Amino acid sequence: MTITAAAMPAPFPFSAIAGQPHLRQALLLAAVDPGLGGVLIEGPRGTAKTTAARALAELLPDAPFVTLPLGASLESLVGTLDLGRAMAGHELQFAPGLLARAHGGVLYVDEINLLPDALIDSLLDAAASGVNVVERDGISHRHAARFVLVGTMNPEEGTLRPQLLDRFGLCVQLRNIDDPSERQAIVRARLAFDADPQGFRDRHSQAQDELSAALVRARALVADAAALPYTDAVHEAVSAMCIAAAVDGLRADLVMLRSARALAAWEGAAAVTSDHVQRVTEAVLLHRRKPEAEAPAPRTAPPEAGGKASSDAVGKNSTGSADDGDWGAMPPEPVGIERVKPLRPLIDSRQRQPTPKKA
């Protein structure tokens, strides 16, 4: 009996995804410039994470969609020695892994926060460099591995180490749809797709073709090193944003510049502007911003006519009252010391002395 592989169902059109504009933009930017390092998607279940990742692969020409399961081994990810050929012909040959299969497409990892750190390290190295290097099992091999990395996670089930978070290019936090009309539109679209997938795709075919053509143009523009240069104003805006977020290192600066350039290429702009930087800032800094950078500045009373603050305001700020955000705090009050009734021992010490024995 011959077993044939079942055909994969047609994906939901990317152009029909609604209600998650930040997710759509982040995925498109990562597709324009895969060197950004991928997209990390945080959020609750049922918010179109897998649907959007699979739909993105369809926009890329001849792009595979590869899923990395949580139980995968390091050998299945990066590749290893082909034992069959080695035992049959006594020769060493490389057997490609999932990174090789994902070249030119999308590599999707669901619940990436539950993946072993060794696999995440190799995955992020290849996503950032576009090259997979294997030095193991007596083989030395390297091959191209340029793909769009999409990882999802639920923060309630655990987080990634800061070192791994920083290596993701962009991060998006999804939310539940609270607007009734928007929620109903999404449900209607999904029901229409489930009832007639091909008819639904036919109705969105023109929009899909336009997105695919726009991606091809944007990728070609990003690949042109002479196109879309960075001005001094763009560099100043990037530095100001990263310093205000108190990020570690310079990876955030580099990713923000590349993201702004990818956005400019996607929109067909003549140059990268500070507006492009502003619009990609949150996706770049969301997972890199230090907690202390998010705290609001302490409120102070406005200065009086002489340029000095009132004595009442100075006194409150110096003692840490409600102006510091510590609402409900009460000043310490002196409390008297009450006398405690002395305690009597349960056993009299005199009774514990041994009595002399009679002669």
Coordinates of C-alpha atoms in Angstrom, one line a residue:
M1 CA 0.0 0.0 0.0
T2 CA 1.4 3.4 -1.0
I3 CA 1.0 6.2 1.5
T4 CA 0.9 9.7 0.1
A5 CA 1.5 12.8 2.0
A6 CA -1.6 14.8 2.8
A7 CA -1.8 18.2 1.3
M8 CA -1.5 21.1 3.7
P9 CA -4.7 23.2 3.9
A10 CA -4.6 26.6 2.3
P11 CA -3.5 29.3 4.7
F12 CA -5.7 32.2 5.8
P13 CA -4.7 35.2 3.6
F14 CA -2.4 37.7 5.2
S15 CA -4.3 40.6 3.7
A16 CA -7.5 39.5 5.5
I17 CA -5.9 39.5 9.0
A18 CA -7.5 42.3 11.0
G19 CA -7.3 43.6 14.5
Q20 CA -3.5 43.2 15.0
P21 CA -1.8 46.1 13.2
H22 CA 1.4 45.9 15.2
L23 CA 1.8 42.2 14.5
R24 CA 1.3 42.8 10.8
Q25 CA 3.8 45.5 10.6
A26 CA 6.5 43.6 12.6
L27 CA 6.1 40.5 10.4
L28 CA 6.3 42.5 7.2
L29 CA 9.4 44.4 8.4
A30 CA 11.1 41.1 9.3
A31 CA 10.2 39.8 5.9
V32 CA 11.7 42.8 4.2
D33 CA 14.9 42.4 6.2
P34 CA 15.4 38.9 7.7
G35 CA 18.6 40.1 9.2
L36 CA 16.6 41.9 11.9
G37 CA 16.7 38.7 14.0
G38 CA 13.0 37.7 13.9
V39 CA 9.9 38.6 15.7
L40 CA 8.9 37.5 19.3
I41 CA 5.1 37.6 19.8
E42 CA 3.8 37.6 23.4
G43 CA 0.2 37.3 24.1
P44 CA -2.8 35.1 25.0
R45 CA -3.9 32.1 22.9
G46 CA -6.3 32.6 20.0
T47 CA -4.9 35.9 18.8
A48 CA -3.8 34.8 15.3
K49 CA -0.2 34.2 16.0
T50 CA 0.2 31.0 14.1
T51 CA -2.3 32.2 11.4
A52 CA -0.2 35.3 10.7
A53 CA 3.1 33.4 10.6
R54 CA 1.8 30.8 8.2
A55 CA 0.1 33.5 6.0
L56 CA 3.4 35.5 5.9
A57 CA 5.2 32.6 4.2
E58 CA 2.7 32.6 1.4
L59 CA 3.6 36.2 0.5
L60 CA 7.3 35.3 -0.1
P61 CA 8.2 33.7 -3.4
D62 CA 8.6 29.9 -3.1
A63 CA 9.0 30.2 0.7
P64 CA 8.7 27.2 2.9
F65 CA 7.0 27.2 6.3
V66 CA 8.9 25.1 8.8
T67 CA 7.8 24.5 12.4
L68 CA 10.3 23.7 15.1
P69 CA 8.7 21.4 17.7
L70 CA 9.5 21.7 21.3
G71 CA 10.9 18.1 21.4
A72 CA 13.4 18.7 18.6
S73 CA 17.0 17.8 19.2
L74 CA 20.0 20.0 18.4
E75 CA 21.0 17.7 15.6
S76 CA 17.6 17.9 13.9
L77 CA 17.8 21.7 14.1
V78 CA 21.3 22.4 12.8
G79 CA 22.0 19.2 11.0
T80 CA 24.5 16.4 11.7
L81 CA 26.4 13.5 10.2
D82 CA 24.6 11.3 7.7
L83 CA 25.0 8.0 9.4
G84 CA 23.5 6.0 6.6
R85 CA 26.0 7.2 4.1
A86 CA 28.9 7.0 6.6
M87 CA 28.2 3.3 7.3
A88 CA 27.5 2.3 3.7
G89 CA 30.2 4.1 1.9
H90 CA 32.6 5.0 4.6
E91 CA 32.4 8.7 3.8
L92 CA 31.4 11.7 5.9
Q93 CA 28.5 13.7 4.6
F94 CA 26.3 16.4 6.1
A95 CA 22.6 15.8 6.7
P96 CA 20.8 19.1 6.6
G97 CA 18.5 20.1 9.5
L98 CA 15.5 22.3 10.0
L99 CA 17.6 25.5 9.5
A100 CA 18.5 24.4 6.0
R101 CA 14.9 23.5 5.2
A102 CA 13.7 27.0 6.4
H103 CA 16.1 28.9 4.1
G104 CA 14.2 31.5 2.2
G105 CA 11.0 31.1 4.2
V106 CA 9.6 31.3 7.7
L107 CA 10.7 29.3 10.7
Y108 CA 8.0 29.2 13.3
V109 CA 8.5 28.2 17.0
D110 CA 5.4 28.0 19.2
E111 CA 6.1 28.5 23.0
I112 CA 9.7 29.4 22.4
N113 CA 10.2 30.1 26.0
L114 CA 9.9 26.4 26.7
L115 CA 12.6 25.5 24.2
P116 CA 16.0 24.5 25.7
D117 CA 18.6 27.3 25.8
A118 CA 21.0 25.4 23.5
L119 CA 18.5 25.3 20.7
I120 CA 17.5 28.9 21.2
D121 CA 21.2 30.0 21.0
S122 CA 21.7 28.2 17.7
L123 CA 18.4 29.4 16.3
L124 CA 19.1 33.0 17.1
D125 CA 22.7 32.8 15.8
A126 CA 21.5 31.6 12.4
A127 CA 18.6 34.1 12.3
A128 CA 20.9 37.1 12.9
S129 CA 23.8 36.0 10.7
G130 CA 22.0 34.2 7.9
V131 CA 24.5 31.3 8.1
N132 CA 24.4 28.0 10.0
V133 CA 27.8 26.8 11.1
V134 CA 28.1 23.1 12.3
E135 CA 31.3 21.9 14.0
R136 CA 30.5 18.5 15.4
D137 CA 30.5 14.7 14.8
G138 CA 33.7 15.0 12.8
I139 CA 32.3 17.4 10.2
S140 CA 32.8 21.0 9.6
H141 CA 30.0 22.5 7.5
R142 CA 28.4 25.9 6.8
H143 CA 25.4 26.8 4.7
A144 CA 23.0 29.7 4.1
A145 CA 20.1 29.9 6.5
R146 CA 18.3 33.2 5.9
F147 CA 14.8 32.9 7.1
V148 CA 12.1 34.9 9.0
L149 CA 12.1 33.7 12.6
V150 CA 8.7 34.0 14.3
G151 CA 8.5 32.9 18.0
T152 CA 5.5 33.0 20.2
M153 CA 5.3 32.8 24.0
N154 CA 2.9 33.2 26.9
P155 CA 4.6 35.1 29.7
E156 CA 2.5 33.3 32.2
E157 CA 4.3 30.1 31.4
G158 CA 7.8 31.5 31.8
T159 CA 10.1 34.0 30.2
L160 CA 13.3 34.0 28.2
R161 CA 16.6 35.1 29.7
P162 CA 17.5 38.8 29.0
Q163 CA 20.4 37.7 26.8
L164 CA 18.1 35.8 24.6
L165 CA 15.4 38.4 24.6
D166 CA 17.9 41.0 23.4
R167 CA 18.8 39.0 20.4
F168 CA 15.3 39.0 19.0
G169 CA 15.0 41.9 16.6
L170 CA 11.3 42.9 17.3
C171 CA 8.8 42.1 19.9
V172 CA 5.0 42.5 19.8
Q173 CA 2.6 42.2 22.7
L174 CA -0.8 41.1 21.6
R175 CA -4.0 41.9 23.4
N176 CA -7.5 40.5 23.5
I177 CA -9.9 42.3 21.2
D178 CA -12.3 44.3 23.4
D179 CA -14.1 46.3 20.7
P180 CA -17.3 44.4 19.9
S181 CA -17.5 45.5 16.2
E182 CA -13.9 44.6 15.6
R183 CA -14.3 41.3 17.3
Q184 CA -17.4 40.5 15.3
A185 CA -15.6 41.3 12.0
I186 CA -12.8 39.0 12.8
V187 CA -15.1 36.1 13.7
R188 CA -17.2 36.7 10.5
A189 CA -14.0 36.6 8.4
R190 CA -12.9 33.3 10.0
L191 CA -16.2 31.7 9.6
A192 CA -16.4 32.7 6.0
F193 CA -12.9 31.2 5.4
D194 CA -13.8 27.9 7.1
A195 CA -17.0 27.6 5.1
D196 CA -15.4 28.3 1.7
P197 CA -11.5 28.6 1.9
Q198 CA -10.9 28.9 -1.8
G199 CA -13.7 31.4 -2.4
F200 CA -12.5 33.5 0.5
R201 CA -8.9 33.4 -0.9
D202 CA -10.2 34.3 -4.4
R203 CA -11.8 37.4 -2.9
H204 CA -8.5 38.5 -1.4
S205 CA -6.3 37.4 -4.3
Q206 CA -5.7 40.9 -5.6
A207 CA -4.7 42.3 -2.2
Q208 CA -2.4 39.3 -1.8
D209 CA -0.7 39.9 -5.1
E210 CA -0.2 43.6 -4.2
L211 CA 1.4 42.6 -0.9
S212 CA 3.7 40.1 -2.5
A213 CA 4.8 42.6 -5.1
A214 CA 5.4 45.2 -2.5
L215 CA 7.6 42.8 -0.5
V216 CA 9.7 42.0 -3.6
R217 CA 10.2 45.7 -4.3
A218 CA 11.1 46.5 -0.6
R219 CA 13.5 43.6 -0.4
A220 CA 15.3 44.8 -3.5
L221 CA 15.5 48.3 -2.1
V222 CA 16.9 47.1 1.2
A223 CA 19.5 45.0 -0.6
D224 CA 20.8 48.1 -2.4
A225 CA 23.5 49.5 -0.1
A226 CA 23.4 52.9 -1.7
A227 CA 19.6 53.4 -1.2
L228 CA 17.9 54.9 1.8
P229 CA 20.9 56.3 3.7
Y230 CA 20.7 57.4 7.3
T231 CA 20.8 61.1 8.1
D232 CA 22.3 62.7 11.2
A233 CA 18.7 63.5 12.5
V234 CA 17.9 59.7 12.2
H235 CA 21.0 58.8 14.2
E236 CA 20.2 61.4 16.9
A237 CA 16.6 60.1 17.2
V238 CA 17.8 56.5 17.6
S239 CA 20.4 57.3 20.2
A240 CA 17.9 59.4 22.2
M241 CA 15.4 56.6 22.2
C242 CA 17.8 53.9 23.3
I243 CA 19.4 56.0 26.0
A244 CA 16.0 56.9 27.4
A245 CA 15.2 53.2 27.5
A246 CA 18.5 52.4 29.4
V247 CA 19.2 49.5 27.0
D248 CA 22.4 47.4 27.3
G249 CA 24.8 47.5 24.5
L250 CA 24.2 48.8 21.0
R251 CA 22.1 46.0 19.4
A252 CA 19.0 48.1 20.0
D253 CA 20.5 51.0 18.0
L254 CA 21.4 48.8 15.1
V255 CA 18.0 47.0 15.0
M256 CA 16.1 50.3 15.2
L257 CA 18.1 51.7 12.3
R258 CA 17.5 48.6 10.2
S259 CA 13.9 48.5 11.1
A260 CA 13.4 52.1 10.2
R261 CA 15.1 51.5 6.9
A262 CA 12.9 48.4 6.2
L263 CA 9.8 50.5 7.0
A264 CA 11.0 53.2 4.6
A265 CA 11.6 50.6 1.9
W266 CA 8.2 49.0 2.4
E267 CA 6.5 52.4 2.0
G268 CA 8.7 53.3 -1.0
A269 CA 10.1 56.4 0.7
A270 CA 13.0 58.3 -0.7
A271 CA 14.9 58.4 2.6
V272 CA 14.8 57.2 6.1
T273 CA 13.2 59.8 8.4
S274 CA 12.8 60.3 12.1
D275 CA 9.1 59.4 11.7
H276 CA 10.1 55.9 10.5
V277 CA 12.2 55.6 13.7
Q278 CA 9.4 56.7 15.9
R279 CA 7.0 54.1 14.4
V280 CA 9.3 51.2 15.0
T281 CA 10.6 52.2 18.4
E282 CA 8.1 50.3 20.5
A283 CA 8.7 47.0 18.7
V284 CA 12.5 47.4 19.1
L285 CA 12.5 48.5 22.8
L286 CA 9.5 46.6 24.2
H287 CA 11.6 43.6 25.3
R288 CA 14.8 45.6 25.9
R289 CA 13.6 48.6 28.0
K290 CA 14.8 48.5 31.6
P291 CA 12.1 48.6 34.3
E292 CA 13.6 51.8 35.8
A293 CA 13.3 53.5 32.4
E294 CA 9.5 53.0 32.5
A295 CA 9.0 54.7 35.8
P296 CA 7.6 58.2 35.5
A297 CA 9.7 61.1 36.6
P298 CA 8.9 62.4 40.1
R299 CA 6.4 65.2 40.2
T300 CA 7.5 68.5 41.5
A301 CA 5.6 71.7 42.3
P302 CA 6.0 74.5 39.8
P303 CA 8.4 77.3 40.9
E304 CA 7.1 80.5 42.4
A305 CA 7.7 83.9 41.1
G306 CA 11.2 84.2 42.6
G307 CA 12.3 81.0 40.9
K308 CA 12.1 79.0 44.2
A309 CA 9.7 76.2 45.0
S310 CA 7.4 76.7 48.0
S311 CA 8.6 75.5 51.3
D312 CA 5.6 73.1 51.6
A313 CA 6.5 71.5 48.3
V314 CA 10.2 71.2 49.2
G315 CA 9.3 69.6 52.6
K316 CA 7.0 67.1 51.0
N317 CA 9.4 66.0 48.3
S318 CA 12.3 65.7 50.8
T319 CA 10.3 63.5 53.2
G320 CA 8.8 61.3 50.5
S321 CA 5.0 62.1 50.7
A322 CA 2.2 61.6 48.3
D323 CA 4.1 63.6 45.6
D324 CA 6.4 60.6 45.2
G325 CA 3.5 58.3 44.4
D326 CA 3.4 56.7 47.9
W327 CA -0.2 57.5 48.5
G328 CA -1.7 56.4 51.8
A329 CA 1.6 56.6 53.8
M330 CA 1.2 57.9 57.3
P331 CA 3.9 59.6 59.4
P332 CA 5.4 57.6 62.2
E333 CA 3.8 58.2 65.6
P334 CA 5.4 57.7 69.1
V335 CA 4.0 54.7 71.0
G336 CA 4.4 54.3 74.7
I337 CA 5.9 51.2 76.3
E338 CA 3.6 49.3 78.5
R339 CA 4.7 47.3 81.5
V340 CA 4.3 43.5 81.1
K341 CA 3.3 41.4 84.1
P342 CA 6.2 39.3 85.2
L343 CA 6.1 35.6 84.4
R344 CA 6.5 32.9 87.0
P345 CA 8.4 29.8 86.1
L346 CA 6.5 26.6 85.9
I347 CA 9.0 24.8 88.0
D348 CA 10.6 26.4 91.1
S349 CA 14.4 26.3 90.8
R350 CA 14.6 25.3 94.4
Q351 CA 12.6 22.2 93.8
R352 CA 14.9 21.1 91.1
Q353 CA 17.9 20.7 93.5
P354 CA 18.5 17.1 94.6
T355 CA 17.6 16.2 98.1
P356 CA 20.4 14.6 100.2
K357 CA 20.0 10.9 100.8
K358 CA 19.7 9.6 104.4
A359 CA 22.6 7.7 105.8

